[in-house]
Short mmCIF file of C-alpha atoms in Angstrom, two decimals:
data_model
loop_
_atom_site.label_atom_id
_atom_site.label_comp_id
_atom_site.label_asym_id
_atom_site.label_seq_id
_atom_site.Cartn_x
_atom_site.Cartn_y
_atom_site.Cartn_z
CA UNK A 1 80.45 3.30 -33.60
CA UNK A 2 83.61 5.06 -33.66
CA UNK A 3 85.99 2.22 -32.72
CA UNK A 4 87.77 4.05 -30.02
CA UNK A 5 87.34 4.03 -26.14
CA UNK A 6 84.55 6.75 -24.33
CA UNK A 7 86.80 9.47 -23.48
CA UNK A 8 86.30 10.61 -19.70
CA UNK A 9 84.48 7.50 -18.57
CA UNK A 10 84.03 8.97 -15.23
CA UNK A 11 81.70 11.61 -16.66
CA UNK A 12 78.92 8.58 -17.40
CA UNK A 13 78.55 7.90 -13.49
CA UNK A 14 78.33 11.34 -13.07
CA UNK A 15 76.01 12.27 -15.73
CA UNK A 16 73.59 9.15 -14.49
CA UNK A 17 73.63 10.15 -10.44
CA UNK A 18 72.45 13.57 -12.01
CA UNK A 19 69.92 12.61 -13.82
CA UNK A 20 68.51 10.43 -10.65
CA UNK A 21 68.85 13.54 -8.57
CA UNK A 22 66.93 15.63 -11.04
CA UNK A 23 64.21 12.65 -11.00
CA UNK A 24 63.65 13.36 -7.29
CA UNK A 25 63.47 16.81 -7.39
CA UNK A 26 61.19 16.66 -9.93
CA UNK A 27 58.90 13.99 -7.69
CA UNK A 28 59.50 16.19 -4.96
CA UNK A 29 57.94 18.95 -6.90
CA UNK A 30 60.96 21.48 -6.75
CA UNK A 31 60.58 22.30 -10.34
CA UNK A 32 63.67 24.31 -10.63
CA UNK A 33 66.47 22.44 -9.07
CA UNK A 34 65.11 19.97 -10.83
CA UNK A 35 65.37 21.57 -14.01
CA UNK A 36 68.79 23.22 -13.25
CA UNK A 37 70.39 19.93 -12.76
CA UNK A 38 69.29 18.22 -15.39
CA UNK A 39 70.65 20.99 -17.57
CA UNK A 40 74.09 20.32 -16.28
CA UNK A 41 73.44 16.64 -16.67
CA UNK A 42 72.71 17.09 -19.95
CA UNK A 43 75.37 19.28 -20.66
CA UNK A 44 77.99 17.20 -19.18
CA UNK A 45 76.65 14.52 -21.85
CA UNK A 46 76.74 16.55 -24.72
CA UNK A 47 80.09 17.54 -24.13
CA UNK A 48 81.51 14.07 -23.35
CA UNK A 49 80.11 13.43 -26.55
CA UNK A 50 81.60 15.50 -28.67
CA UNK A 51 85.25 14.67 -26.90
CA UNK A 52 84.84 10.91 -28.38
CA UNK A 53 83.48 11.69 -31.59
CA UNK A 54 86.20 11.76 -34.29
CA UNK A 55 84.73 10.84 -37.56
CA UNK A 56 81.66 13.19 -38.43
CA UNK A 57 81.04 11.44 -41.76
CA UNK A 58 78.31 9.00 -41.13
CA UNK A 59 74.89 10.24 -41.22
CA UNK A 60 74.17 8.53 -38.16
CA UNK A 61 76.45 10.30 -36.50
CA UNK A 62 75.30 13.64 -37.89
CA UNK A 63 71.84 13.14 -36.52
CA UNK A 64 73.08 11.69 -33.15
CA UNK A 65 74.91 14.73 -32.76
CA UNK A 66 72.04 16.90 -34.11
CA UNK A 67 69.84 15.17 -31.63
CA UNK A 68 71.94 15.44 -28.87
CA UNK A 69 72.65 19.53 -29.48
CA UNK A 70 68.63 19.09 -28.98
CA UNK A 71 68.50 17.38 -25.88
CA UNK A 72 70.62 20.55 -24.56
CA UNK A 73 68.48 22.98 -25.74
CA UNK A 74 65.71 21.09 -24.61
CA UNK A 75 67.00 21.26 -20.95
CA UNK A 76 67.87 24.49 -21.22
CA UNK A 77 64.24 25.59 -21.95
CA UNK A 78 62.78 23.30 -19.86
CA UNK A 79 65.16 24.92 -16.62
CA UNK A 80 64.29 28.78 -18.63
CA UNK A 81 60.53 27.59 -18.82
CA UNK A 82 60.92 27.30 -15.06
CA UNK A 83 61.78 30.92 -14.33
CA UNK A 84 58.76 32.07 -16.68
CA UNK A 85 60.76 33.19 -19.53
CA UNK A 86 59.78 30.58 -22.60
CA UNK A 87 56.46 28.15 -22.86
CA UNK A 88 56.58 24.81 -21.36
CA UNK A 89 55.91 23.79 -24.55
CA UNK A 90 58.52 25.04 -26.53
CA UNK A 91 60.84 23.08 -23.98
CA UNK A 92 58.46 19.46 -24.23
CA UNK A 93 58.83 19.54 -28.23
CA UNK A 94 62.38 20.51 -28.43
CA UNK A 95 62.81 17.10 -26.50
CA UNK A 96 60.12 15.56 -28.96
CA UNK A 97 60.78 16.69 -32.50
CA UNK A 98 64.39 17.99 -31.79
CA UNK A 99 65.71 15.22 -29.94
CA UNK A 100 63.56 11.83 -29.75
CA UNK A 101 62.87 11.96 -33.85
CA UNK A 102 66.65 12.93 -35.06
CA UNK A 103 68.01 10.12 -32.79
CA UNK A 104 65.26 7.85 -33.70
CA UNK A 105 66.06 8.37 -37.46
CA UNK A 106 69.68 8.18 -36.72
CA UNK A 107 70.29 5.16 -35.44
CA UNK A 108 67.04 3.20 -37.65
CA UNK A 109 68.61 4.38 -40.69
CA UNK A 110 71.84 2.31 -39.66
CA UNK A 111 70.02 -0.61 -38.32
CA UNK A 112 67.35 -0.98 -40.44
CA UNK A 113 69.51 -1.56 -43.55
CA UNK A 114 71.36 -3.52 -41.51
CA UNK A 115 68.91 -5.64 -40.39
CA UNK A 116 67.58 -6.70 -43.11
CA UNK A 117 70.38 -6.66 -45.58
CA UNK A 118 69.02 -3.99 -48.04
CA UNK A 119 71.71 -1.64 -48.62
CA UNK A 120 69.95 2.64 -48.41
CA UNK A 121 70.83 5.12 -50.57
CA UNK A 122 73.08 7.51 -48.60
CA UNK A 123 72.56 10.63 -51.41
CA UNK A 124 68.80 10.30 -50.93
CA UNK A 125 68.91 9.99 -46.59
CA UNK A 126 71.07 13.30 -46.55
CA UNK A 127 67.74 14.99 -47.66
CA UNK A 128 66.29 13.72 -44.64
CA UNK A 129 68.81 15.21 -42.99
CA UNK A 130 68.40 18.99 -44.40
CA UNK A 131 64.75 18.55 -44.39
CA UNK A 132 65.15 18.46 -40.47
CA UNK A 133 67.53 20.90 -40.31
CA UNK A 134 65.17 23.26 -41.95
CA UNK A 135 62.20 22.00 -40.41
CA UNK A 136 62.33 22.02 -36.56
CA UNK A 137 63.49 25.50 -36.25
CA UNK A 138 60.59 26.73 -37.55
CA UNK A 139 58.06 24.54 -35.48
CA UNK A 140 60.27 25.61 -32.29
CA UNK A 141 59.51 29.34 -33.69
CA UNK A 142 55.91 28.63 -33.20
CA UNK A 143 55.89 27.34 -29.74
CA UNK A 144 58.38 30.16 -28.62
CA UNK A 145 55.58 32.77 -30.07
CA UNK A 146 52.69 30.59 -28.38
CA UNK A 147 51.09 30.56 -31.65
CA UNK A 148 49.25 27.78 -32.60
CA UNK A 149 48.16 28.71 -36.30
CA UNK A 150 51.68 29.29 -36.97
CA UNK A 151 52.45 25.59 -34.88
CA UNK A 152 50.04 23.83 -37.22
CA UNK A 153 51.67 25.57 -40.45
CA UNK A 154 54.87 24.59 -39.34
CA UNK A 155 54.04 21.39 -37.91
CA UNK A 156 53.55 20.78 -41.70
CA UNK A 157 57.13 20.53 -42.76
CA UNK A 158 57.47 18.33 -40.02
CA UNK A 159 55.52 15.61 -41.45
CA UNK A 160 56.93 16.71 -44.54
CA UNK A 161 60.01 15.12 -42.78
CA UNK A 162 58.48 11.96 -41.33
CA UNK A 163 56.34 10.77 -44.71
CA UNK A 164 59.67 11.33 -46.57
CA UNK A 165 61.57 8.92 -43.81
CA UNK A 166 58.81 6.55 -44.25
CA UNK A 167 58.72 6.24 -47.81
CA UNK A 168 62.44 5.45 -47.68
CA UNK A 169 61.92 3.00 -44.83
CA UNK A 170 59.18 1.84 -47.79
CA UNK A 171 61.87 1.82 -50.49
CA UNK A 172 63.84 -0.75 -48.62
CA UNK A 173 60.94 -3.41 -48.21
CA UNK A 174 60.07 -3.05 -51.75
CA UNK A 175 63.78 -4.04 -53.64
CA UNK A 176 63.18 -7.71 -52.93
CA UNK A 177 60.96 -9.95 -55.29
CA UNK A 178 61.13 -12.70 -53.40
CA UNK A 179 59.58 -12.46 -49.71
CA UNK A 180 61.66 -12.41 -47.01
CA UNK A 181 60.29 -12.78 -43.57
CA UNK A 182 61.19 -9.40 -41.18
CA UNK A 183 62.97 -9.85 -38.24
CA UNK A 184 61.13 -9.40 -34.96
CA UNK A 185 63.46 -6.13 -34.07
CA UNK A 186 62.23 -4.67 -37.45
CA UNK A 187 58.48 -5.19 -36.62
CA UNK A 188 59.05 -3.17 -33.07
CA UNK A 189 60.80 -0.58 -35.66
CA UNK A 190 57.61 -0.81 -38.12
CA UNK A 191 54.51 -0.67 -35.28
CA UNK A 192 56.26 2.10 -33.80
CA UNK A 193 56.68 4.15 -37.29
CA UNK A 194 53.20 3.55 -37.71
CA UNK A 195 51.92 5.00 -34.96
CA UNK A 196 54.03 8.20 -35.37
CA UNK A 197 52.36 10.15 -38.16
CA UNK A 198 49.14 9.61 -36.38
CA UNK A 199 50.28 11.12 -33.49
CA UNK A 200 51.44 13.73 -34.94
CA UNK A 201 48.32 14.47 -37.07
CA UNK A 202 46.73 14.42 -34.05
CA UNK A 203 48.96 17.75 -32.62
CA UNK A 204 48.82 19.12 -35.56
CA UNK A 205 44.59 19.05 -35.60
CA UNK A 206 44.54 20.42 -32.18
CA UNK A 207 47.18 23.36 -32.78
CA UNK A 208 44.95 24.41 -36.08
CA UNK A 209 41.97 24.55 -33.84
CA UNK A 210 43.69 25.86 -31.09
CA UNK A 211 41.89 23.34 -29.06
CA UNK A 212 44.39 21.92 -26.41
CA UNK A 213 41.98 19.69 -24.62
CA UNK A 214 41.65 15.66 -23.94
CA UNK A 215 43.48 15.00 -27.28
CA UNK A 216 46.29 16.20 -25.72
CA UNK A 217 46.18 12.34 -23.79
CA UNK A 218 45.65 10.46 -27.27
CA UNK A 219 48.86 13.14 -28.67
CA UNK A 220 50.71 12.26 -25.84
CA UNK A 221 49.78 8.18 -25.72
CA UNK A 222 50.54 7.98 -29.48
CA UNK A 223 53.76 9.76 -29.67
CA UNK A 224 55.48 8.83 -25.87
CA UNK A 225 54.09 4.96 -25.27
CA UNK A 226 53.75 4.26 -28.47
CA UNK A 227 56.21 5.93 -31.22
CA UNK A 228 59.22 6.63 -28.35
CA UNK A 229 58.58 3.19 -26.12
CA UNK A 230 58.07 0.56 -28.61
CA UNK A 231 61.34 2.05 -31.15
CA UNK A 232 63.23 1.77 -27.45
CA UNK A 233 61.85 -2.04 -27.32
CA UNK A 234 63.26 -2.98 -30.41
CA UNK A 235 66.52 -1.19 -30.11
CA UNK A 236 67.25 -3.14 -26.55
CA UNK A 237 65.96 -6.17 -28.11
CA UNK A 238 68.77 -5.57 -30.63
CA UNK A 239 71.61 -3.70 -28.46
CA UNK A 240 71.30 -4.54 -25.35
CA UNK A 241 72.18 -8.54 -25.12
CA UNK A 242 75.17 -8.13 -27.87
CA UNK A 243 76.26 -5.42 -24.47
CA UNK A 244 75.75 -8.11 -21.78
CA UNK A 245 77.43 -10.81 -24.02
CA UNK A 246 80.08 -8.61 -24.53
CA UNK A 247 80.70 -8.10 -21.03
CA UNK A 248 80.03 -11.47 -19.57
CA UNK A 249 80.66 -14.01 -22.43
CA UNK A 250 82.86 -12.74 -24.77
CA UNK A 251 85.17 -15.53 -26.14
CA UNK A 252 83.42 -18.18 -24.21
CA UNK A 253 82.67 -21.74 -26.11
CA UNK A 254 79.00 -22.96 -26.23
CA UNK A 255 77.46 -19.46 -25.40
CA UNK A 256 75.65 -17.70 -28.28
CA UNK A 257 73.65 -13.96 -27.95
CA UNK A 258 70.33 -15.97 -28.56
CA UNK A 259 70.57 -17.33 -25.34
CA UNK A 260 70.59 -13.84 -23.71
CA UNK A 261 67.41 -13.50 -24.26
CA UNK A 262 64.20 -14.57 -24.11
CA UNK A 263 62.88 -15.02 -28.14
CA UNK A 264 59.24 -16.10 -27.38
CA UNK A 265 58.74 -14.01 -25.18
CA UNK A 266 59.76 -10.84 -27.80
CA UNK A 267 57.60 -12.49 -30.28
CA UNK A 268 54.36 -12.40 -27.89
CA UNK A 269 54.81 -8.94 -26.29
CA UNK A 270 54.64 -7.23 -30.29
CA UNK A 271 50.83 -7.76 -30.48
CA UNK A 272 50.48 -7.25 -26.52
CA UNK A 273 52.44 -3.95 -26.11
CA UNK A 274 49.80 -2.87 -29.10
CA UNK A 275 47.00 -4.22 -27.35
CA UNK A 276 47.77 -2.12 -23.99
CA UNK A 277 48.50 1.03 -25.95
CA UNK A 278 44.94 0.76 -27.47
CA UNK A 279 43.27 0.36 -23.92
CA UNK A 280 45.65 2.86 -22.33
CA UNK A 281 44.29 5.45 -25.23
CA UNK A 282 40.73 3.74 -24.50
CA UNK A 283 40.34 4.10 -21.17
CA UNK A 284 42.03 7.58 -20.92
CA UNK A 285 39.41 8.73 -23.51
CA UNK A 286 36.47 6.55 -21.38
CA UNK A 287 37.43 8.69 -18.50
CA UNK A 288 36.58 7.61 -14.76
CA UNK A 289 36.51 4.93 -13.36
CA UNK A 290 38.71 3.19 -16.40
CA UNK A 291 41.49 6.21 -16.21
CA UNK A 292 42.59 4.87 -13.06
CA UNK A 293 43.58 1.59 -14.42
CA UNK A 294 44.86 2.54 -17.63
CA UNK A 295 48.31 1.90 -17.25
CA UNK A 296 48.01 -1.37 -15.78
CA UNK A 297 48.32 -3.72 -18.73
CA UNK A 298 51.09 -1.47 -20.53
CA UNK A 299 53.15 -1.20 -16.88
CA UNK A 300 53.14 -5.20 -16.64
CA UNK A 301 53.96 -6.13 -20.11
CA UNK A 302 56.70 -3.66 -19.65
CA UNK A 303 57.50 -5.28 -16.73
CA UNK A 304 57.63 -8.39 -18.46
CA UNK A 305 59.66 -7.34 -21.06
CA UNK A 306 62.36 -6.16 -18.29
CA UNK A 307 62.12 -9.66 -17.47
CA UNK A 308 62.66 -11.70 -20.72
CA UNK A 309 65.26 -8.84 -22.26
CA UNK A 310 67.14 -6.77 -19.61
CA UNK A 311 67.36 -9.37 -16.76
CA UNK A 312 67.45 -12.49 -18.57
CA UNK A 313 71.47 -12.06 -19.74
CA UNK A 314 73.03 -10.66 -16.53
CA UNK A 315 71.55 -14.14 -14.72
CA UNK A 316 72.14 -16.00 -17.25
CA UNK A 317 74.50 -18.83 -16.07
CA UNK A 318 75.88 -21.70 -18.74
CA UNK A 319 74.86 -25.20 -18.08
CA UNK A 320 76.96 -27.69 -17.53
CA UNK A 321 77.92 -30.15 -19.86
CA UNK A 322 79.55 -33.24 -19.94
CA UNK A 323 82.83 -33.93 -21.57
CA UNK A 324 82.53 -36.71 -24.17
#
């Protein structure tokens, strides 16, 4: 986005073999070196960030790099969380609200626009902006203290935050008179907002009755596989083959970023990912012996999509044609 070249490369491959290390410590159950690297990891990212950044302008930019000051806090707690110091909790949601929904925002109120060729007003997204800014603190507050009457007040302005996005998501859909059919990246976006104030209703109900229990799974299910993993679905379906044809097929004849991809196969999984997310919520609720099998439908159409998106442009070869 900023025209210029990633400053210190290098630090990417580091940065990644970090975060894989971290992984298996985690798995391994070794909490804090776990933790400890992941906060240099993340760190290292935040600073090569900033190093490459040179126009601030953009609100995109202003909530990637308000996300990403997140993410470092985030790890911090979560390493600080390890030694006993702050709630688990305080370090889960700084990841959540801090991180996931500032980055989210950023880069959908770029795209979306984008997209689908409705220009946003830039004066009225900046309040989005400052509502966040003023928002998330105080939530964070909340979890810090471990109190959850003052984490359902809070979690207020928070929602505050998200039904103002989605009423200027709203705003964009409703300047055209004529119908206009919405891409198939745009209804990933549009399920995924959807499901996001409902999860978040949901933590906010359980923090007001200070009743952490089984709705922490339907909290969890909403927000994580549903919100997070289908807005990632439609940003790869967007990004990632423009990457690979980029790096493979740029200024090759007869080779177009459509063919990077598999488009029926996008189309289908939209109403299957859906599906899966209401039997993985289902079955978690049902309880034994469903629980056990809840994943299953969500972890192959995932699967699936890895197929038809991610793999189908790196072995992707160009057919031969004949010379007339």
């Amino acid at each position: 986005s900023q025209g210029k070249p990633l400053k210190l490369p290098w630090l990417s491959y580091i940065v990644f073999s970090l975060s894989l290390l971290s992984s298996l410590f985690f798995y391994l159950s070794q909490h804090s070196y776990g933790s400890l690297i992941y906060l240099v990891a993340s760190l290292l990212f935040f600073f090569q960030m900033l190093l490459s950044i040179r126009n601030f302008q953009p609100i995109t930019v202003k909530f990637l790099v308000l996300g990403a000051l997140y993410f470092s806090l985030a790890s911090l707690f979560l390493f600080l969380s390890q030694l006993g110091y702050v709630p688990f909790a305080l370090a889960i949601h700084t990841l959540t609200i801090g991180f996931m929904f500032n980055v989210v925002v950023g880069v959908e109120i770029a795209w979306i626009p984008m997209i689908y060729m409705e220009p946003l007003n830039l004066t009225i997204s900046r309040r989005l902006l400052y509502l966040s800014l003023f928002s998330t603190p105080f939530l964070l507050i909340g979890f810090y203290l471990n109190n959850y009457k003052l984490i359902a007040l809070f979690s207020l302005l928070v929602l505050s935050s998200v039904a103002y996005y989605l009423f200027l998501i709203y705003s964009l859909f409703t300047k055209r008179r004529m119908p206009k059919e919405i891409p198939y990246v745009l209804r990933y976006f549009l399920l995924a907002l959807l499901l996001l104030p409902f999860g978040l209703m949901v933590g906010v109900w359980m923090a007001g009755k200070d009743a952490v229990s089984y709705m922490v799974f339907l909290h969890f299910d909403l927000l994580v596989y549903g919100f997070t993993a289908i807005t990632i679905m439609g940003g790869l379906i967007h990004l990632y083959p423009r990457i690979v044809y980029n790096m493979r097929f740029s200024g090759k004849e007869g080779i177009y970023i459509s063919d990077l991809i598999e488009e029926k196969a996008v189309k289908a999984l939209l109403p299957s990912i859906a599906l899966a997310l209401a039997w993985l919520i289902f079955s978690q609720a049902y309880g034994s012996p469903l629980s056990h099998i809840s994943t299953l439908p969500y972890m192959l159409f995932w699967l699936y999509f890895t197929h038809s998106v991610l793999l189908k442009g790196l072995y992707f070869k160009q057919k031969k044609r004949e010379v007339e």
